[in-house]
Amino acid sequence: MTTIAKYTLVELVNKIKSKEISAVDATNAYVERIQKSKKLNAFVTETLESALEQAKKADEINQKDGALSCAPIAVKDLFCTKNVQTTASSKILKNFIPTYESTVTSKLWDQGAFLLGKLNCDEFAMGSSNETSAYGNVINPYKNNNDDLVPGGSSGGCSSAVAADLTSATVGTDTGGSIRQPAAFTGIVGLKPTYGRCSRWGIVAFASSLDQAGPMTKDVADSALMLDVISGHDEKDSTSANVKKGEFLKNLNKDIKGLKVGIPKEYIVDNMPKAIQSLWDKGIELMKDSGAIIKNISLPHTKYALPTYYIVAPAEASSNLARYDGVKYGFRAPGKDLIEMYENTRAQGFGNEVKRRIMIGTYVLSSGYYDAYYLKAQQVRRLIKNDFDSVFNEVDTILTPTAPSSAFKIGDKTEDPISMYLNDVFTVPVNLAGLPAISLPGGLDETGLPLGLQLIGKSFDEQTVLNAAYALEEKIGFQSQVKDWWM
Amino acid sequence: MSINKETVKKISKLSRIASNEQFEDSMIKDLNSILTFVEQLNELNIKNIEPLSSVVEQKLFQREDVVKIMNEKEDVLKNSPHKNENYFVVPKVIE
Amino acid sequence: MTEKEFDYYLEGQTGKWEVIIGLEVHAQVTSNAKLFSSSSTKFGSDPNSQVSLVDAAMPGMLPVINKYCVEQAIKTGLGLKAKINNFSKFDRKNYFYADLPQGYQISQFKFPIVGEGKVILDMPYGTKEVGIERLHLEQDAGKSLHDQDPQNSFVDLNRSGVALMEIVGKPDLRSPEEVGQYVKKLRSIMRYLNTCDGNMDEGSLRADVNVSVRKVGSTELGTRCEIKNVNSIKFMQQAIEYEAKRQIEIIEQGGAINQETRLFDTKKMETRSMRSKEDAHDYRYFPDPDLLPLELDQDYVDTIKKSLPELPDEKKSRLMNDFGLSSYDASIIISDQEISTYYEEVAKNSDYKLAANWMIVELFGILNKENKEIKDSPVSAKNLSKLINLIKDNTISGKIAKTVFEDMIKGDQDPEVIINKKGLKQQSDPKELEKIIDKIVQSNLDKVEQYKSGKDKLFGFFVGQAMKETQGKGNPKLINDILKEKLK
């Protein structure tokens, strides 16, 4: 059984389609592991029984169509799923059961996948370690001696579940690095598509101009397959891009001879661990080996990306989260009048990080401060995008580390919000510019923890990013070091 | 710019988040450190730079004026923590 | 109409005060579906039965704009002779309220779809131009019901997300009378365009009224108060009178006006400060990241412009120039699209001037008395035009016509049927009339003597006698002519 759970998504679907394994066997493989993996706390809600029922039915009627035929898949608890509790890992959405299904997840089910459950994440996707969840920390399947490590965030349940073989693949969301950084922390692949590539309809919003759903998988080919399924124009999302649907898996190609790869000097940051620098150097060398042309480039406004992000994202969040007021759904605390009910509900329903961001977002939009903060951040956002636009005249993709460190100990950075925010220093610029980027495992640090390499592409050029990652993946030959210690 | 207790109170009121002494103290600390961090932007000359609010470069899609029943009353009220047969129920609003 | 002078000044203890009024009119866009969702806009449905996932602000729901609502806003803008902005944006206006499920209203703040325009009012003291600052599209909120339960309020989201046009007028209005005319004119323009039904009872048209006062002669604007959500012209006028007096009293007693949002209590007939809006002034507008800018091709705007119907002001000058109607009559006819449609139907088959007279004097007299709208007129346009034609071809006199009209209003009867049934046809046979007049002359020879010796006034006596003999049906002109001949 354990071997089934170790298959890549592409392998699994092929074996199911060729009837080498049944849908029930495939589902059972994950169900058994999930039941033995409570310690990782990757799930907020499990739907194991209904997954097994669906699998049984698929076997009975021999229904094996679809690009994801009978693949058991758990998704981040930010995607609204019809008749299945959706919490965004917040107390304020406790017991919320949507009557609708998000566009992205309905595409999964349309292609034959089954829902295994909803994966833990940082509350409303605000965090880089999964420590802000109202449902507790998620634990990284990688361990540093005896210390439990964070799985990254905000899609920490996703990264942990994929790395621990609790799901064949998953979809997360990435607002400032929430797919890529946890992917890097757990030795898996995470792809943030171009803003607008996947519909945001039915995804609990954090920062609407930055949020984007994307795959988190065992390897690059799986990400290509998942992107094939979940991408596409959606008239229900006005920011969804009306572009031709790619055929990413079909066009996946290791030949990157002549590919121009940019190395931005601004991504060398103070106090960057040696392991990260040598990982990056190794990546550059391997790209060269594959015939790519390395170019040194400059993205001069890189250091302003995080400050910009920490104005734009909280501002949008402060407004997006206004709807959680105890009236229509979720948690309500009593109050003697309407205002008191609102204030109590939101004080008790939201966790500290969410409150901080709502407060900062409210402040930067409030009268007298709008120009000094919000407007200025939007102007700098333009400069950051211009940086990328101009280097993409010279290069096809950009190679950087995904995160400035490997997975850290639980509790290490919860005291100081800024030190936590700095985790996203390499991932945030991509969201501000709306570009696609992938993180793939690049190797291990001196303590045996995985590190990620990031490839950034031009708008709607996920194919180049996937191809470059595919080539690099082969050269690196990363093998999962997860030891099932918690079982 | 630095945030004091009064400002924290004002912002928590605007955000509709009940506030107490402990909350205010921790917010003063956190918000000031975040503000100091984001104020790095003041180093930049951003005169005449067009603000960027969306990276999407396409025309706004406009739908036709057609009524579609998307929801039933039961569905709309289903998740409400306090409702009756027809309405969402909230503590009395004083106009 | 004699030209009067403007005279709405309020007398305080320290002298005369002028009232400065500006309106923000909220007009519900006539459309099938809501501005950003596909649920119905129908009025009067079961509570919470027209609420989509978007309207209820379910997590992850996104707005998609209704094309027709955009077109309606453009049409209205063109009707207000305003600039249509080819680039506009949607912003979020953030505040918490029970009937605002998103916690923000999608509106247009920095870049509205329509810019400056104007509205012309016909006042007894001449025409007056009122400036329009802007028109923008926004979502309506739901409804809170406060009086059904002692502890709780109930929320109905049926209206939530319905498209509104907020028409922001400049503070150019100076009296309750002008406010009334202004609202009527806006409503009339929108009804001509079919962009808003203007039904104030159903809340399709309501206004926030900004009021300030200043001493006559002063040119500075005083601090204003905003009276929220007033939904009838009468209430607007009453609220303004109350509010202006309140402000004058405060200032004259040495106080200062607090800039605030107030509510007009229609039972107590007074305005009072709204507690729920106390800290609502910081709306934290910012561009809605769920939407993109609304860009309009000039060709598209031009096509709409070409398709516009004749608007009240244009129709008024046509009626004056082509058919010789007075400015006063014309302005009444055009004041409402239903009136003008009725009028055109009567006039095109009869006579433009007579039609205007009959409608304004007789028909409106009845309608006012019975408190009815033109659409409920007891007399159809067809029958009124018949009646006018009967006057024109001398079948009946104007005076008889009035009696016929009184019968017509009892169930929209054909005037010819009434005339025939009651034998009211005008006596226009000169020989018959001559016989009658001869008889009168013979039996009043003494009066004939007196008349001939200079007592001219007695002519009226003879006319009266002739009318009496013909039971009022004698053709007045013929009677006159014959009498003049006989009494020579």
Short mmCIF file of C-alpha atoms in Angstrom, two decimals, chain A residues 80 93 96 99-100 195 200-205 208-209 235-239 315-316 318-320 322-325 327-329 338 342 346 362 365-367 370-371 374-375 378, chain C residues 53-54 56-65 89 92 94 96-104 110 151 155 157 275-276 279 281-292:
data_model
loop_
_atom_site.label_atom_id
_atom_site.label_comp_id
_atom_site.label_asym_id
_atom_site.label_seq_id
_atom_site.Cartn_x
_atom_site.Cartn_y
_atom_site.Cartn_z
CA CYS A 80 -14.97 26.51 -0.72
CA LEU A 93 -15.62 30.47 9.89
CA PHE A 96 -19.34 27.21 7.67
CA THR A 99 -23.53 25.57 -0.74
CA TYR A 100 -21.13 25.99 -3.67
CA TYR A 195 -2.17 36.12 -11.73
CA ARG A 200 -10.33 32.95 -7.75
CA TRP A 201 -14.07 32.24 -7.62
CA GLY A 202 -14.87 30.34 -4.46
CA ILE A 203 -11.51 30.82 -2.79
CA VAL A 204 -11.67 32.64 0.54
CA ALA A 205 -10.01 35.93 -0.33
CA SER A 208 -7.46 39.89 -4.10
CA SER A 209 -4.87 41.51 -6.36
CA GLU A 235 -16.45 34.62 -16.42
CA LYS A 236 -17.34 34.61 -12.74
CA ASP A 237 -13.96 36.17 -11.91
CA SER A 238 -13.46 39.55 -13.58
CA THR A 239 -9.70 39.30 -13.06
CA ALA A 315 -5.10 46.89 3.03
CA GLU A 316 -6.99 44.53 0.76
CA SER A 318 -8.84 44.57 5.97
CA SER A 319 -11.65 45.05 3.46
CA ASN A 320 -11.96 41.41 2.32
CA ALA A 322 -15.03 42.84 6.78
CA ARG A 323 -17.67 40.31 5.75
CA TYR A 324 -16.85 38.13 8.74
CA ASP A 325 -19.20 39.88 11.11
CA VAL A 327 -24.35 37.81 10.63
CA LYS A 328 -24.36 35.49 7.62
CA TYR A 329 -22.16 32.56 8.60
CA LEU A 338 -25.07 45.40 16.78
CA TYR A 342 -19.44 42.89 15.68
CA ARG A 346 -14.22 39.77 15.43
CA THR A 362 -7.25 49.78 8.11
CA LEU A 365 -6.27 53.19 4.10
CA SER A 366 -7.60 55.57 6.70
CA SER A 367 -8.11 59.21 6.04
CA TYR A 370 -3.83 56.78 2.26
CA ASP A 371 -1.37 58.74 0.13
CA TYR A 374 -1.33 52.81 0.23
CA LEU A 375 -0.92 55.03 -2.79
CA GLN A 378 0.91 51.06 -5.43
CA LEU C 53 -24.14 34.12 -3.17
CA VAL C 54 -22.50 37.37 -4.25
CA ALA C 56 -24.90 37.65 0.62
CA ALA C 57 -21.11 38.14 0.52
CA MET C 58 -20.38 34.44 0.82
CA PRO C 59 -16.65 33.78 1.13
CA GLY C 60 -14.88 33.70 -2.23
CA MET C 61 -17.69 35.34 -4.18
CA LEU C 62 -16.74 37.88 -6.82
CA PRO C 63 -18.55 40.71 -8.61
CA VAL C 64 -19.16 40.68 -12.37
CA ILE C 65 -20.61 43.85 -13.80
CA LYS C 89 -13.02 52.77 -11.75
CA ARG C 92 -14.75 49.98 -2.16
CA ASN C 94 -15.76 50.44 3.71
CA PHE C 96 -19.96 48.06 8.82
CA TYR C 97 -23.70 47.79 8.87
CA ALA C 98 -26.16 44.95 9.27
CA ASP C 99 -27.57 45.36 5.79
CA LEU C 100 -24.16 45.69 4.11
CA PRO C 101 -23.07 42.06 3.89
CA GLN C 102 -19.66 42.63 2.31
CA GLY C 103 -18.65 45.20 4.88
CA TYR C 104 -18.11 47.53 1.95
CA LYS C 110 -12.09 58.88 -7.75
CA GLN C 151 -34.38 43.02 21.08
CA VAL C 155 -32.11 41.85 7.79
CA LEU C 157 -30.85 41.34 1.51
CA ARG C 275 -26.01 57.56 16.21
CA SER C 276 -25.22 54.68 13.91
CA ASP C 279 -17.83 57.19 13.28
CA HIS C 281 -16.86 59.18 8.10
CA ASP C 282 -13.65 57.33 7.37
CA TYR C 283 -14.73 55.12 4.51
CA ARG C 284 -11.22 54.03 3.47
CA TYR C 285 -11.99 54.07 -0.24
CA PHE C 286 -9.60 52.12 -2.42
CA PRO C 287 -9.83 50.57 -5.90
CA ASP C 288 -11.74 47.27 -5.77
CA PRO C 289 -9.12 44.62 -6.59
CA ASP C 290 -11.86 42.24 -7.75
CA LEU C 291 -12.67 44.50 -10.70
CA LEU C 292 -10.77 46.15 -13.52
#
